[in-house]
Amino acid sequence: MDIDDTVIKLYSQKILELASNIPLQGQLEEYDATAKARSPLCGSNITVQLRVSQGTIYEFAQDVKACALGQAAAALVGKNIIGANYSTVKKARDQLHEMLKHGSSPPDKPFEDLDILRPAKDYKNRHASIMLALDATLDAFKLTKQTN
């Protein structure tokens, strides 16, 4: 596969569609915690707000200012985050990191669709942007003290 094929796969139509349709964008009027994650390399950033009850996210909002890959990851997180608890988000974050770094299996349900970002494995400069939504969500979760 040459570089052009890799770039085309990296920025597939599906990734671009996800990037242009990010669910749960905006802000919550009330929230239990908020956190911001930023990629120092490219400047992409995501701020999340969440509401948690009995350890489970029941409301979520995100403000995404990221590249197409970071936006696509945020779209998939937004699509699947309601109902997740801390351990589910942490496991997804760790699995996504391993997938990008080592080509490991994609995250488990409900975040298995993050596998679409597998072609970014060879683009280490994009990894931090892809991780932003889950990183910010974990940081916010920790602030709620409902991480069990």
Tab-separated table of N, CA, C and O in Angstrom, residues 18-19 21-25 45-48 60-81 96 111 114 117 129-134 137:
chain	number	residue	atom	x	y	z
A	18	LEU	N	-18.503	10.943	10.165
A	18	LEU	CA	-18.537	11.004	11.625
A	18	LEU	C	-18.099	12.380	12.119
A	18	LEU	O	-18.726	12.958	13.016
A	19	ALA	N	-17.026	12.902	11.531
A	19	ALA	CA	-16.485	14.194	11.950
A	19	ALA	C	-17.489	15.324	11.746
A	19	ALA	O	-17.477	16.313	12.482
A	21	ASN	N	-20.794	14.975	11.980
A	21	ASN	CA	-22.036	14.700	12.712
A	21	ASN	C	-21.739	14.233	14.128
A	21	ASN	O	-22.015	13.092	14.489
A	22	ILE	N	-21.191	15.118	14.924
A	22	ILE	CA	-20.804	14.768	16.296
A	22	ILE	C	-22.016	14.910	17.218
A	22	ILE	O	-22.552	16.012	17.376
A	23	PRO	N	-22.449	13.808	17.835
A	23	PRO	CA	-23.591	13.913	18.751
A	23	PRO	C	-23.202	14.553	20.087
A	23	PRO	O	-22.035	14.559	20.461
A	24	LEU	N	-24.203	15.074	20.741
A	24	LEU	CA	-24.079	15.633	22.088
A	24	LEU	C	-23.114	16.810	22.145
A	24	LEU	O	-22.440	17.019	23.152
A	25	GLN	N	-23.067	17.582	21.092
A	25	GLN	CA	-22.242	18.793	21.095
A	25	GLN	C	-22.963	19.896	21.844
A	25	GLN	O	-24.183	19.978	21.820
A	45	ASN	N	-8.500	20.193	20.906
A	45	ASN	CA	-8.964	20.094	22.281
A	45	ASN	C	-10.440	19.752	22.333
A	45	ASN	O	-11.187	20.035	21.396
A	46	ILE	N	-10.816	19.137	23.428
A	46	ILE	CA	-12.204	18.764	23.677
A	46	ILE	C	-12.507	19.056	25.140
A	46	ILE	O	-11.737	18.717	26.034
A	47	THR	N	-13.641	19.702	25.364
A	47	THR	CA	-14.148	19.926	26.706
A	47	THR	C	-15.419	19.103	26.852
A	47	THR	O	-16.278	19.142	25.971
A	48	VAL	N	-15.512	18.343	27.926
A	48	VAL	CA	-16.721	17.562	28.177
A	48	VAL	C	-17.359	17.995	29.485
A	48	VAL	O	-16.688	18.485	30.387
A	60	PHE	N	-24.441	14.088	28.915
A	60	PHE	CA	-23.095	14.318	28.429
A	60	PHE	C	-23.147	15.400	27.361
A	60	PHE	O	-24.069	15.440	26.552
A	61	ALA	N	-22.159	16.273	27.375
A	61	ALA	CA	-22.011	17.269	26.307
A	61	ALA	C	-20.532	17.432	26.031
A	61	ALA	O	-19.689	17.247	26.919
A	62	GLN	N	-20.232	17.781	24.790
A	62	GLN	CA	-18.831	17.977	24.420
A	62	GLN	C	-18.705	19.153	23.460
A	62	GLN	O	-19.573	19.390	22.629
A	63	ASP	N	-17.619	19.869	23.630
A	63	ASP	CA	-17.251	20.960	22.740
A	63	ASP	C	-15.961	20.518	22.069
A	63	ASP	O	-14.922	20.399	22.726
A	64	VAL	N	-16.035	20.221	20.786
A	64	VAL	CA	-14.936	19.588	20.064
A	64	VAL	C	-14.299	20.578	19.095
A	64	VAL	O	-14.962	21.106	18.215
A	65	LYS	N	-13.021	20.797	19.293
A	65	LYS	CA	-12.219	21.617	18.383
A	65	LYS	C	-10.989	20.782	18.045
A	65	LYS	O	-9.942	20.920	18.667
A	66	ALA	N	-11.164	19.899	17.082
A	66	ALA	CA	-10.122	18.926	16.783
A	66	ALA	C	-10.073	18.643	15.292
A	66	ALA	O	-10.977	19.016	14.544
A	67	CYS	N	-9.038	17.934	14.889
A	67	CYS	CA	-8.905	17.492	13.501
A	67	CYS	C	-9.993	16.459	13.198
A	67	CYS	O	-10.714	16.016	14.093
A	68	ALA	N	-10.090	16.060	11.955
A	68	ALA	CA	-11.126	15.116	11.544
A	68	ALA	C	-11.056	13.809	12.329
A	68	ALA	O	-12.096	13.236	12.681
A	69	LEU	N	-9.861	13.326	12.637
A	69	LEU	CA	-9.744	12.072	13.383
A	69	LEU	C	-10.215	12.243	14.824
A	69	LEU	O	-10.909	11.385	15.368
A	70	GLY	N	-9.857	13.362	15.448
A	70	GLY	CA	-10.338	13.646	16.797
A	70	GLY	C	-11.842	13.853	16.818
A	70	GLY	O	-12.529	13.422	17.750
A	71	GLN	N	-12.371	14.485	15.784
A	71	GLN	CA	-13.819	14.681	15.677
A	71	GLN	C	-14.539	13.352	15.492
A	71	GLN	O	-15.587	13.116	16.097
A	72	ALA	N	-13.978	12.482	14.659
A	72	ALA	CA	-14.595	11.174	14.436
A	72	ALA	C	-14.608	10.366	15.737
A	72	ALA	O	-15.619	9.731	16.076
A	73	ALA	N	-13.504	10.388	16.476
A	73	ALA	CA	-13.457	9.683	17.759
A	73	ALA	C	-14.487	10.267	18.726
A	73	ALA	O	-15.206	9.522	19.405
A	74	ALA	N	-14.595	11.590	18.768
A	74	ALA	CA	-15.576	12.242	19.645
A	74	ALA	C	-17.000	11.866	19.237
A	74	ALA	O	-17.876	11.688	20.088
A	75	ALA	N	-17.240	11.734	17.942
A	75	ALA	CA	-18.562	11.335	17.464
A	75	ALA	C	-18.918	9.943	17.973
A	75	ALA	O	-20.038	9.704	18.439
A	76	LEU	N	-17.968	9.023	17.891
A	76	LEU	CA	-18.229	7.660	18.346
A	76	LEU	C	-18.372	7.595	19.863
A	76	LEU	O	-19.191	6.831	20.377
A	77	VAL	N	-17.599	8.403	20.576
A	77	VAL	CA	-17.758	8.465	22.027
A	77	VAL	C	-19.136	9.036	22.355
A	77	VAL	O	-19.881	8.476	23.164
A	78	GLY	N	-19.504	10.136	21.725
A	78	GLY	CA	-20.804	10.747	21.978
A	78	GLY	C	-21.965	9.819	21.676
A	78	GLY	O	-22.986	9.825	22.367
A	79	LYS	N	-21.812	9.010	20.665
A	79	LYS	CA	-22.861	8.069	20.264
A	79	LYS	C	-23.073	6.971	21.308
A	79	LYS	O	-24.169	6.428	21.416
A	80	ASN	N	-22.037	6.662	22.077
A	80	ASN	CA	-22.087	5.494	22.955
A	80	ASN	C	-21.855	5.764	24.436
A	80	ASN	O	-21.834	4.827	25.224
A	81	ILE	N	-21.690	7.013	24.831
A	81	ILE	CA	-21.260	7.316	26.196
A	81	ILE	C	-22.375	7.240	27.239
A	81	ILE	O	-22.118	6.917	28.398
A	96	LEU	N	-8.245	1.554	23.243
A	96	LEU	CA	-7.994	2.411	22.088
A	96	LEU	C	-6.513	2.750	22.009
A	96	LEU	O	-5.903	2.696	20.936
A	111	PHE	N	-17.919	0.637	22.523
A	111	PHE	CA	-17.007	1.503	21.779
A	111	PHE	C	-16.248	0.777	20.661
A	111	PHE	O	-15.238	1.272	20.170
A	114	LEU	N	-14.765	2.317	17.323
A	114	LEU	CA	-13.505	3.074	17.266
A	114	LEU	C	-12.464	2.353	16.413
A	114	LEU	O	-11.457	2.940	16.027
A	117	LEU	N	-10.713	3.817	13.347
A	117	LEU	CA	-9.535	4.676	13.452
A	117	LEU	C	-8.225	3.887	13.437
A	117	LEU	O	-7.149	4.457	13.540
A	129	SER	N	-4.872	13.287	19.555
A	129	SER	CA	-6.141	13.879	19.147
A	129	SER	C	-7.264	12.851	19.193
A	129	SER	O	-8.381	13.140	19.622
A	130	ILE	N	-6.972	11.639	18.769
A	130	ILE	CA	-7.967	10.567	18.778
A	130	ILE	C	-8.360	10.207	20.213
A	130	ILE	O	-9.508	9.854	20.484
A	131	MET	N	-7.450	10.332	21.141
A	131	MET	CA	-7.692	9.956	22.539
A	131	MET	C	-8.441	11.019	23.341
A	131	MET	O	-8.932	10.746	24.434
A	132	LEU	N	-8.555	12.227	22.817
A	132	LEU	CA	-9.054	13.362	23.600
A	132	LEU	C	-10.415	13.138	24.257
A	132	LEU	O	-10.595	13.458	25.432
A	133	ALA	N	-11.393	12.651	23.519
A	133	ALA	CA	-12.750	12.531	24.076
A	133	ALA	C	-12.777	11.585	25.270
A	133	ALA	O	-13.399	11.888	26.298
A	134	LEU	N	-12.103	10.451	25.155
A	134	LEU	CA	-12.078	9.516	26.280
A	134	LEU	C	-11.214	10.045	27.421
A	134	LEU	O	-11.570	9.882	28.596
A	137	THR	N	-13.251	12.670	29.239
A	137	THR	CA	-14.343	12.029	29.968
A	137	THR	C	-13.831	11.381	31.248
A	137	THR	O	-14.450	11.509	32.309
